[in-house]
């Protein structure tokens, strides 16, 4: 669906994207993460043509975005809905008219039966059928974002771009919005691109993710691949400090439970099979789209470290000495 190759973007002398290459599959929920200033939102705006770029390529269904004429770009942008952190609703309009706004801009009448049905169906999809006449000031933050999602879908796009769409919401409301995005993807067959700095968003709904730092793409893969065994850059981004609060004795072995290697009995079996004693010092298990994955830190006697590592390797468990 989206193919980005060696993308480079500058604002005057400031480089904001450098040598970015990634692809986003049709029907995928894809995450783009990184600290503020990493280039996430600029990358999103290059995808939908709101920003041009000096180097490389951005192709949507094989179309080079910067090579399109104004008319062709507008036609492509109609295939891409976008939602933002601050909702961008018009305060003077009610829910129905806010959702209908892109239709008006496209020269379509929201009162035509088929268009009105489209608007009402989307408002029902986002769970706001009882708020048709409500103004934004009468809505909660979560309800405003649901209106924004319905508005982004009203022209029947194939791609939904989300720029920090849940950052202004509390965790309970965020959970509901994420469930709604998954439902929309499943029911409408959309490709969803999510820019966020919230790890819960990425872990819950994203099938693959890119991590940006200082305008560069540092790592790409499944969220569990990035976060269960984080590199130094991602560890710093997550604020993880494994070294703290562990006593300076024995040997430490860290196990990684990935989707290809998770066996809840492996630790107790190892104690019996090897007849060794050890302590469990730290566990970090997290939910990735309904699958519990993570890591475990054991403390063993120095004489037992080698056989413990070999046992785990033979069982298909990724493990390393040190913490």
PDB file of C-alpha atoms in Angstrom, residues 224 227-230 235 240 242 246 251-258 261-271 278-286 288 292-300 308-309 311-312 317-323:
ATOM      1  CA  UNK A 224       7.294  -7.388  20.638  1.00  0.00           C
ATOM      2  CA  UNK A 227      10.277  -3.941  23.170  1.00  0.00           C
ATOM      3  CA  UNK A 228      10.874  -7.410  24.579  1.00  0.00           C
ATOM      4  CA  UNK A 229      14.552  -7.222  23.567  1.00  0.00           C
ATOM      5  CA  UNK A 230      15.126  -3.455  23.195  1.00  0.00           C
ATOM      6  CA  UNK A 235      15.713   1.222  26.136  1.00  0.00           C
ATOM      7  CA  UNK A 240      14.325   1.335  31.307  1.00  0.00           C
ATOM      8  CA  UNK A 242      17.713  -2.853  34.278  1.00  0.00           C
ATOM      9  CA  UNK A 246      19.884  -5.933  41.830  1.00  0.00           C
ATOM     10  CA  UNK A 251      25.432 -14.452  37.929  1.00  0.00           C
ATOM     11  CA  UNK A 252      22.414 -12.932  36.251  1.00  0.00           C
ATOM     12  CA  UNK A 253      20.703 -14.555  33.283  1.00  0.00           C
ATOM     13  CA  UNK A 254      18.003 -12.760  31.348  1.00  0.00           C
ATOM     14  CA  UNK A 255      15.394 -14.805  29.474  1.00  0.00           C
ATOM     15  CA  UNK A 256      13.288 -13.409  26.643  1.00  0.00           C
ATOM     16  CA  UNK A 257       9.851 -14.880  26.072  1.00  0.00           C
ATOM     17  CA  UNK A 258       8.946 -14.147  22.453  1.00  0.00           C
ATOM     18  CA  UNK A 261       9.375 -19.274  22.557  1.00  0.00           C
ATOM     19  CA  UNK A 262       7.032 -19.057  25.508  1.00  0.00           C
ATOM     20  CA  UNK A 263       6.763 -22.006  27.855  1.00  0.00           C
ATOM     21  CA  UNK A 264       5.443 -21.216  31.303  1.00  0.00           C
ATOM     22  CA  UNK A 265       6.877 -24.429  32.809  1.00  0.00           C
ATOM     23  CA  UNK A 266      10.430 -24.044  31.513  1.00  0.00           C
ATOM     24  CA  UNK A 267      11.772 -22.494  34.741  1.00  0.00           C
ATOM     25  CA  UNK A 268      10.346 -25.094  37.121  1.00  0.00           C
ATOM     26  CA  UNK A 269      11.376 -27.886  34.744  1.00  0.00           C
ATOM     27  CA  UNK A 270      14.911 -26.510  34.627  1.00  0.00           C
ATOM     28  CA  UNK A 271      15.207 -26.549  38.427  1.00  0.00           C
ATOM     29  CA  UNK A 278      18.207 -19.847  41.556  1.00  0.00           C
ATOM     30  CA  UNK A 279      16.271 -16.704  42.399  1.00  0.00           C
ATOM     31  CA  UNK A 280      13.811 -14.840  40.182  1.00  0.00           C
ATOM     32  CA  UNK A 281      14.899 -11.199  40.505  1.00  0.00           C
ATOM     33  CA  UNK A 282      12.707  -9.406  38.011  1.00  0.00           C
ATOM     34  CA  UNK A 283       9.906 -10.140  35.576  1.00  0.00           C
ATOM     35  CA  UNK A 284       8.579  -7.861  32.858  1.00  0.00           C
ATOM     36  CA  UNK A 285       5.593  -9.392  31.081  1.00  0.00           C
ATOM     37  CA  UNK A 286       3.358  -7.318  28.826  1.00  0.00           C
ATOM     38  CA  UNK A 288       0.988  -7.476  22.907  1.00  0.00           C
ATOM     39  CA  UNK A 292       1.717 -12.157  26.972  1.00  0.00           C
ATOM     40  CA  UNK A 293       5.426 -11.717  26.215  1.00  0.00           C
ATOM     41  CA  UNK A 294       8.407 -10.258  28.022  1.00  0.00           C
ATOM     42  CA  UNK A 295      11.558 -11.049  29.967  1.00  0.00           C
ATOM     43  CA  UNK A 296      12.691 -12.643  33.215  1.00  0.00           C
ATOM     44  CA  UNK A 297      15.930 -12.133  35.188  1.00  0.00           C
ATOM     45  CA  UNK A 298      17.352 -15.067  37.177  1.00  0.00           C
ATOM     46  CA  UNK A 299      20.225 -15.086  39.661  1.00  0.00           C
ATOM     47  CA  UNK A 300      22.245 -18.320  39.692  1.00  0.00           C
ATOM     48  CA  UNK A 308      21.579 -22.989  32.708  1.00  0.00           C
ATOM     49  CA  UNK A 309      22.340 -21.057  29.514  1.00  0.00           C
ATOM     50  CA  UNK A 311      19.542 -25.754  28.943  1.00  0.00           C
ATOM     51  CA  UNK A 312      17.566 -22.670  27.949  1.00  0.00           C
ATOM     52  CA  UNK A 317      14.516 -19.842  24.889  1.00  0.00           C
ATOM     53  CA  UNK A 318      16.577 -16.753  24.063  1.00  0.00           C
ATOM     54  CA  UNK A 319      18.808 -16.016  27.056  1.00  0.00           C
ATOM     55  CA  UNK A 320      21.950 -14.044  27.809  1.00  0.00           C
ATOM     56  CA  UNK A 321      24.201 -13.573  30.777  1.00  0.00           C
ATOM     57  CA  UNK A 322      24.075 -10.157  32.454  1.00  0.00           C
ATOM     58  CA  UNK A 323      21.164  -7.845  33.090  1.00  0.00           C
TER      59      UNK A 323
END
